[in-house]
Short mmCIF file of C-alpha atoms in Angstrom, two decimals:
data_model
loop_
_atom_site.label_atom_id
_atom_site.label_comp_id
_atom_site.label_asym_id
_atom_site.label_seq_id
_atom_site.Cartn_x
_atom_site.Cartn_y
_atom_site.Cartn_z
CA UNK A 1 6.05 -14.64 -10.19
CA UNK A 2 3.11 -16.02 -12.03
CA UNK A 3 0.40 -14.14 -13.81
CA UNK A 4 -0.89 -10.75 -12.85
CA UNK A 5 -4.18 -10.37 -11.25
CA UNK A 6 -3.92 -6.78 -10.51
CA UNK A 7 -1.36 -4.76 -13.36
CA UNK A 8 -1.24 -1.34 -13.84
CA UNK A 9 1.62 0.16 -16.36
CA UNK A 10 2.43 3.82 -16.40
CA UNK A 11 -0.19 4.80 -13.44
CA UNK A 12 -0.57 8.74 -13.46
CA UNK A 13 -2.21 11.01 -10.73
CA UNK A 14 -1.73 14.33 -11.21
CA UNK A 15 -4.16 17.15 -9.34
CA UNK A 16 -4.39 20.87 -10.24
CA UNK A 17 -3.11 23.61 -8.40
CA UNK A 18 -6.20 26.23 -8.55
CA UNK A 19 -5.60 30.12 -7.68
CA UNK A 20 -7.24 33.13 -8.18
CA UNK A 21 -10.83 34.18 -8.11
CA UNK A 22 -11.42 32.19 -11.07
CA UNK A 23 -9.60 29.28 -10.21
CA UNK A 24 -6.77 29.05 -12.90
CA UNK A 25 -4.68 26.42 -12.87
CA UNK A 26 -0.98 27.68 -12.22
CA UNK A 27 0.42 24.20 -11.52
CA UNK A 28 -0.26 20.64 -11.00
CA UNK A 29 1.07 18.10 -7.68
CA UNK A 30 2.80 15.40 -9.07
CA UNK A 31 1.03 12.35 -6.64
CA UNK A 32 1.77 9.56 -8.54
CA UNK A 33 4.32 9.48 -11.78
CA UNK A 34 4.53 6.53 -13.95
CA UNK A 35 3.73 3.67 -11.57
CA UNK A 36 4.03 -0.21 -12.79
CA UNK A 37 2.56 -2.41 -10.29
CA UNK A 38 2.16 -6.37 -10.77
CA UNK A 39 -0.04 -8.12 -8.02
CA UNK A 40 -0.14 -12.46 -8.39
CA UNK A 41 -2.97 -14.19 -6.73
CA UNK A 42 -2.41 -14.87 -3.31
CA UNK A 43 0.28 -12.78 -2.52
CA UNK A 44 1.33 -9.54 -0.82
CA UNK A 45 2.92 -6.44 -1.85
CA UNK A 46 4.41 -3.65 0.19
CA UNK A 47 4.53 -0.73 -0.53
CA UNK A 48 6.52 1.95 1.47
CA UNK A 49 8.07 5.37 1.74
CA UNK A 50 7.86 8.47 3.57
CA UNK A 51 4.20 10.20 4.14
CA UNK A 52 3.36 12.19 1.29
CA UNK A 53 5.26 10.14 -1.32
CA UNK A 54 1.83 9.05 -3.10
CA UNK A 55 1.36 5.60 -1.10
CA UNK A 56 -2.44 5.95 -0.42
CA UNK A 57 -3.03 7.50 -3.80
CA UNK A 58 -1.76 4.45 -5.27
CA UNK A 59 -4.02 2.48 -3.21
CA UNK A 60 -6.97 4.32 -4.62
CA UNK A 61 -6.10 4.02 -8.48
CA UNK A 62 -5.87 0.95 -7.75
CA UNK A 63 -9.15 0.76 -6.38
CA UNK A 64 -10.35 2.96 -9.12
CA UNK A 65 -11.52 5.56 -5.91
CA UNK A 66 -9.37 7.71 -8.22
CA UNK A 67 -9.37 8.11 -11.47
CA UNK A 68 -5.97 8.16 -13.50
CA UNK A 69 -5.08 11.06 -15.47
CA UNK A 70 -2.98 8.68 -17.31
CA UNK A 71 -2.04 4.73 -17.86
CA UNK A 72 -3.35 1.57 -17.47
CA UNK A 73 -5.21 -0.98 -14.65
CA UNK A 74 -5.75 -4.12 -15.61
CA UNK A 75 -8.20 -6.85 -13.50
CA UNK A 76 -7.41 -10.40 -14.69
CA UNK A 77 -6.06 -9.20 -18.33
CA UNK A 78 -8.84 -6.63 -18.76
CA UNK A 79 -8.72 -2.93 -18.67
CA UNK A 80 -11.41 -1.39 -16.19
CA UNK A 81 -10.01 1.83 -16.81
CA UNK A 82 -11.53 1.44 -20.67
CA UNK A 83 -14.96 -0.21 -19.85
CA UNK A 84 -18.57 1.19 -18.06
CA UNK A 85 -20.03 1.32 -14.89
CA UNK A 86 -20.94 -2.46 -14.79
CA UNK A 87 -16.79 -3.07 -15.10
CA UNK A 88 -16.07 -0.77 -12.46
CA UNK A 89 -18.80 -2.46 -9.80
CA UNK A 90 -16.80 -6.17 -11.18
CA UNK A 91 -13.77 -4.95 -10.09
CA UNK A 92 -14.94 -2.76 -6.51
CA UNK A 93 -16.66 -6.40 -5.87
CA UNK A 94 -13.12 -8.17 -6.16
CA UNK A 95 -10.76 -5.37 -5.04
CA UNK A 96 -11.17 -4.01 -1.90
CA UNK A 97 -9.83 -1.55 0.60
CA UNK A 98 -9.45 -1.07 4.40
CA UNK A 99 -8.62 2.27 5.25
CA UNK A 100 -6.16 3.55 7.79
CA UNK A 101 -7.62 5.42 10.62
CA UNK A 102 -10.38 2.94 12.05
CA UNK A 103 -11.93 5.70 13.83
CA UNK A 104 -13.62 7.93 10.69
CA UNK A 105 -13.81 5.36 7.94
CA UNK A 106 -16.52 3.70 9.83
CA UNK A 107 -19.85 5.99 10.38
CA UNK A 108 -20.91 6.48 13.68
CA UNK A 109 -24.90 6.58 13.13
CA UNK A 110 -24.47 2.68 12.06
CA UNK A 111 -24.29 -0.14 13.77
CA UNK A 112 -21.89 -2.86 13.11
CA UNK A 113 -24.21 -5.09 11.61
CA UNK A 114 -25.15 -2.24 8.68
CA UNK A 115 -21.48 -1.47 8.36
CA UNK A 116 -20.43 -4.91 7.45
CA UNK A 117 -23.96 -5.47 5.73
CA UNK A 118 -23.23 -2.09 3.13
CA UNK A 119 -21.95 -4.37 0.55
CA UNK A 120 -24.16 -6.83 0.22
CA UNK A 121 -26.99 -3.77 -0.86
CA UNK A 122 -24.70 -2.45 -3.31
CA UNK A 123 -23.94 -5.94 -4.52
CA UNK A 124 -27.38 -8.06 -4.07
CA UNK A 125 -26.30 -10.89 -6.10
CA UNK A 126 -23.61 -12.10 -3.61
CA UNK A 127 -26.30 -12.83 -0.44
CA UNK A 128 -29.97 -13.27 -0.44
CA UNK A 129 -31.31 -10.64 1.23
CA UNK A 130 -32.26 -13.33 4.25
CA UNK A 131 -29.03 -14.21 4.43
CA UNK A 132 -27.99 -11.09 4.86
CA UNK A 133 -27.96 -10.73 8.94
CA UNK A 134 -26.60 -14.33 9.33
CA UNK A 135 -23.88 -13.92 6.38
CA UNK A 136 -22.59 -10.33 8.77
CA UNK A 137 -22.64 -12.78 11.84
CA UNK A 138 -20.12 -15.15 10.33
CA UNK A 139 -17.61 -12.10 9.39
CA UNK A 140 -17.86 -10.99 12.70
CA UNK A 141 -16.84 -13.88 14.27
CA UNK A 142 -14.30 -14.56 11.14
CA UNK A 143 -12.72 -11.40 12.50
CA UNK A 144 -12.21 -12.40 16.18
CA UNK A 145 -15.49 -10.37 17.18
CA UNK A 146 -18.41 -11.31 18.78
CA UNK A 147 -21.85 -12.08 16.22
CA UNK A 148 -23.77 -11.05 19.20
CA UNK A 149 -21.65 -7.35 18.68
CA UNK A 150 -24.08 -6.85 15.31
CA UNK A 151 -26.24 -4.07 17.19
CA UNK A 152 -23.38 -1.95 18.38
CA UNK A 153 -22.04 1.44 17.21
CA UNK A 154 -18.50 1.72 16.34
CA UNK A 155 -18.50 4.19 19.73
CA UNK A 156 -18.63 0.82 21.80
CA UNK A 157 -15.54 -0.69 20.36
CA UNK A 158 -11.70 -0.37 20.86
CA UNK A 159 -9.19 1.11 17.92
CA UNK A 160 -8.50 -2.57 17.72
CA UNK A 161 -11.88 -3.74 16.99
CA UNK A 162 -13.09 -1.24 14.52
CA UNK A 163 -9.99 -1.91 12.49
CA UNK A 164 -11.60 -5.93 12.53
CA UNK A 165 -14.80 -4.62 11.88
CA UNK A 166 -12.98 -2.80 8.37
CA UNK A 167 -11.38 -5.45 7.44
CA UNK A 168 -14.89 -7.53 7.69
CA UNK A 169 -16.75 -4.98 5.54
CA UNK A 170 -13.11 -5.70 3.48
CA UNK A 171 -13.17 -9.09 2.88
CA UNK A 172 -17.79 -9.69 3.12
CA UNK A 173 -17.83 -9.97 -0.92
CA UNK A 174 -15.17 -12.50 -1.08
CA UNK A 175 -12.56 -10.34 -2.99
CA UNK A 176 -9.50 -11.10 -4.47
CA UNK A 177 -7.38 -8.69 -3.78
CA UNK A 178 -6.99 -6.05 -0.60
CA UNK A 179 -5.92 -3.18 -0.33
CA UNK A 180 -4.36 -1.90 3.31
CA UNK A 181 -4.10 1.51 2.62
CA UNK A 182 -1.32 2.12 6.46
CA UNK A 183 -4.23 -0.40 9.12
CA UNK A 184 -2.19 -0.39 11.85
CA UNK A 185 -0.50 2.79 11.88
CA UNK A 186 -3.53 4.14 14.28
CA UNK A 187 -2.89 1.30 16.54
CA UNK A 188 -0.92 0.53 20.04
CA UNK A 189 2.06 -1.80 18.42
CA UNK A 190 0.29 -4.75 20.70
CA UNK A 191 -2.80 -4.14 18.74
CA UNK A 192 -1.03 -3.98 15.53
CA UNK A 193 -0.02 -7.68 15.59
CA UNK A 194 -2.88 -8.42 16.36
CA UNK A 195 -4.28 -7.14 13.22
CA UNK A 196 -1.16 -8.09 10.79
CA UNK A 197 -1.87 -11.73 12.25
CA UNK A 198 -5.61 -12.10 11.48
CA UNK A 199 -4.66 -10.74 7.85
CA UNK A 200 -2.04 -13.32 7.57
CA UNK A 201 -4.93 -15.45 8.65
CA UNK A 202 -7.49 -14.85 6.38
CA UNK A 203 -4.75 -15.06 3.35
CA UNK A 204 -4.21 -18.12 3.86
CA UNK A 205 -7.80 -19.16 4.53
CA UNK A 206 -9.37 -17.11 2.01
CA UNK A 207 -6.45 -16.85 -0.88
CA UNK A 208 -6.44 -12.94 -0.93
CA UNK A 209 -3.92 -11.36 -2.55
CA UNK A 210 -2.57 -7.71 -0.79
CA UNK A 211 -1.41 -4.65 -1.36
CA UNK A 212 0.24 -3.37 2.11
CA UNK A 213 0.83 0.45 2.46
CA UNK A 214 2.92 0.93 5.35
CA UNK A 215 5.68 3.42 6.53
CA UNK A 216 6.90 1.17 8.95
CA UNK A 217 9.19 -1.25 7.47
CA UNK A 218 8.99 -3.79 10.83
CA UNK A 219 5.02 -4.46 9.68
CA UNK A 220 6.23 -4.50 6.11
CA UNK A 221 9.03 -7.12 6.20
CA UNK A 222 7.14 -9.02 8.40
CA UNK A 223 3.89 -9.52 6.10
CA UNK A 224 4.92 -9.12 2.62
CA UNK A 225 6.12 -11.26 0.50
CA UNK A 226 7.72 -8.27 -2.15
CA UNK A 227 8.35 -4.64 -1.31
CA UNK A 228 8.27 -1.21 -3.66
CA UNK A 229 9.83 1.32 -2.50
CA UNK A 230 7.89 5.24 -3.17
CA UNK A 231 9.46 8.36 -3.60
CA UNK A 232 7.72 11.53 -4.72
CA UNK A 233 4.77 9.50 -6.59
CA UNK A 234 7.68 7.08 -8.49
CA UNK A 235 8.62 3.56 -7.39
CA UNK A 236 12.54 3.72 -7.02
CA UNK A 237 13.22 -0.02 -5.95
CA UNK A 238 11.43 -3.36 -6.36
CA UNK A 239 12.29 -7.24 -4.74
CA UNK A 240 11.89 -10.14 -2.88
CA UNK A 241 11.70 -8.72 0.85
CA UNK A 242 14.89 -10.34 1.22
CA UNK A 243 16.12 -8.53 -1.39
CA UNK A 244 14.91 -5.15 -0.06
CA UNK A 245 15.93 -5.61 3.83
CA UNK A 246 19.70 -7.39 2.97
CA UNK A 247 20.96 -5.88 -0.14
CA UNK A 248 19.43 -2.48 -0.80
CA UNK A 249 21.20 -0.75 -3.66
CA UNK A 250 18.89 2.78 -3.65
CA UNK A 251 20.39 4.74 -1.45
CA UNK A 252 16.66 6.11 -0.77
CA UNK A 253 15.79 2.57 0.60
CA UNK A 254 19.35 2.22 2.41
CA UNK A 255 18.19 5.52 4.36
CA UNK A 256 15.53 4.12 5.39
CA UNK A 257 16.20 0.81 6.57
CA UNK A 258 19.26 2.72 8.55
CA UNK A 259 16.73 4.51 10.57
CA UNK A 260 14.80 1.23 11.39
CA UNK A 261 15.58 0.93 15.43
CA UNK A 262 17.72 -2.02 16.52
CA UNK A 263 16.15 -4.27 19.15
CA UNK A 264 19.28 -5.78 20.08
CA UNK A 265 21.58 -3.46 22.62
CA UNK A 266 24.46 -5.28 21.56
CA UNK A 267 24.26 -4.57 18.09
CA UNK A 268 23.44 -0.71 18.06
CA UNK A 269 26.32 1.45 17.00
CA UNK A 270 27.61 -0.98 14.77
CA UNK A 271 25.01 -0.34 11.89
CA UNK A 272 25.92 2.63 9.36
CA UNK A 273 23.59 5.39 10.19
CA UNK A 274 22.50 7.48 7.05
CA UNK A 275 20.92 10.59 7.92
CA UNK A 276 19.41 12.76 5.11
CA UNK A 277 19.83 16.26 4.38
CA UNK A 278 17.30 18.78 3.21
CA UNK A 279 14.03 18.54 2.64
CA UNK A 280 11.87 16.38 0.48
CA UNK A 281 10.93 18.09 -2.32
CA UNK A 282 7.46 19.55 -3.55
CA UNK A 283 5.48 17.22 -5.39
CA UNK A 284 3.80 20.38 -6.92
CA UNK A 285 7.83 20.77 -8.92
CA UNK A 286 10.02 17.77 -8.12
CA UNK A 287 13.55 18.03 -9.07
CA UNK A 288 14.82 16.88 -12.87
CA UNK A 289 16.29 13.87 -13.46
CA UNK A 290 16.39 11.42 -10.20
CA UNK A 291 13.72 13.08 -7.61
CA UNK A 292 16.26 11.99 -4.37
CA UNK A 293 19.53 13.81 -6.18
CA UNK A 294 19.05 16.81 -4.16
CA UNK A 295 19.17 14.60 -0.96
CA UNK A 296 21.46 11.58 -2.17
CA UNK A 297 24.86 11.44 -0.92
CA UNK A 298 26.01 9.68 -3.77
CA UNK A 299 24.98 12.11 -6.74
CA UNK A 300 26.82 12.66 -10.08
CA UNK A 301 25.80 15.47 -12.36
CA UNK A 302 23.95 12.82 -14.20
CA UNK A 303 21.90 12.15 -11.74
CA UNK A 304 19.96 15.96 -12.23
CA UNK A 305 19.51 15.49 -15.62
CA UNK A 306 18.63 11.68 -16.45
CA UNK A 307 15.69 9.90 -15.52
CA UNK A 308 16.79 6.40 -14.24
CA UNK A 309 14.73 3.48 -15.53
CA UNK A 310 13.59 0.82 -12.98
CA UNK A 311 15.49 -1.94 -14.51
CA UNK A 312 17.28 -4.78 -13.09
CA UNK A 313 20.91 -3.92 -12.17
CA UNK A 314 22.26 -6.72 -11.02
CA UNK A 315 22.41 -10.36 -13.22
CA UNK A 316 22.21 -11.92 -9.98
CA UNK A 317 19.28 -10.41 -8.46
CA UNK A 318 16.62 -11.85 -10.28
CA UNK A 319 13.44 -9.56 -10.13
CA UNK A 320 15.70 -7.08 -8.04
CA UNK A 321 14.94 -3.74 -10.09
CA UNK A 322 16.24 -0.14 -9.19
CA UNK A 323 16.21 3.14 -10.63
CA UNK A 324 19.32 4.68 -9.48
CA UNK A 325 22.45 5.22 -12.03
CA UNK A 326 25.12 3.78 -9.86
CA UNK A 327 22.75 0.99 -7.66
CA UNK A 328 24.68 -2.06 -9.59
CA UNK A 329 28.17 -0.18 -8.03
CA UNK A 330 27.29 0.42 -4.82
CA UNK A 331 25.60 -3.64 -4.80
CA UNK A 332 29.56 -4.88 -5.92
CA UNK A 333 30.71 -2.92 -3.23
CA UNK A 334 28.45 -4.40 -0.59
CA UNK A 335 29.29 -8.04 -1.93
CA UNK A 336 33.05 -7.03 -1.71
CA UNK A 337 32.50 -5.93 2.01
CA UNK A 338 30.60 -9.38 2.83
CA UNK A 339 32.82 -11.67 0.83
#
């Protein structure tokens, strides 16, 4: 991979659990627990996993909307967490976010023009004051909306149109990175395709890099060049799109992919279905060792005591890393079946 524009090392976010009248801390929620991320200019990193695995928290940490409990965050080679307010402003100008719900992420009391122009009020050096209205109209046109709608309010638009407004606001400052936090999960399937196609076009035209957070594996495969799979605050597998979808080595990834519907009726029933037993453990009390071992059909005693490293498990699968003690063994067996 080329040099990373945005990197995180051992990123941790724990939320305190408070109880009693005096609000004593009685525990911690391990939302993100030691995550490494590298994002190159112009690429799309997909982040997938079940609800509650820490995907959205990771996105907010990368945007500096949340302060991490520990770890470092580098943008263009500088650790922004050690800088002052001015450096954080620079990061937020270059790293923007599109939120999940287009119905709650837009202020209903503001017009579309005011919503899209808001970044220019925070960063007045980007566009002269007299040119803001014209720039907002250009942004609306860029995302497929009519510039004449600049004086309308969010409730006058459909869900897909509202998400386009959110995208216009996200690209207003010409960022280098756009964090997309489940940007299509609240939309109809046909509208999802339109928004994903818009994001792909903007990436080609503007050279954007995306962190695309979602739980829909089909959408992630369509848009991503690399994919990271999260479980209980940790990345358990990461690799190229084809590596993850065609040769998954972590049992959790295999289980996720086995649940994806098969569109071709003639192929249904020919794929192994993996049904996970038990509930997802609480992030306030994650299991020792491998966090997936309580639901894993391949678990051995070592899995409950030793934390597996996120490393390359097969020399022939460059860039494909997995946090599983037995990933290489499964990879070998899969090769044998394929061959």
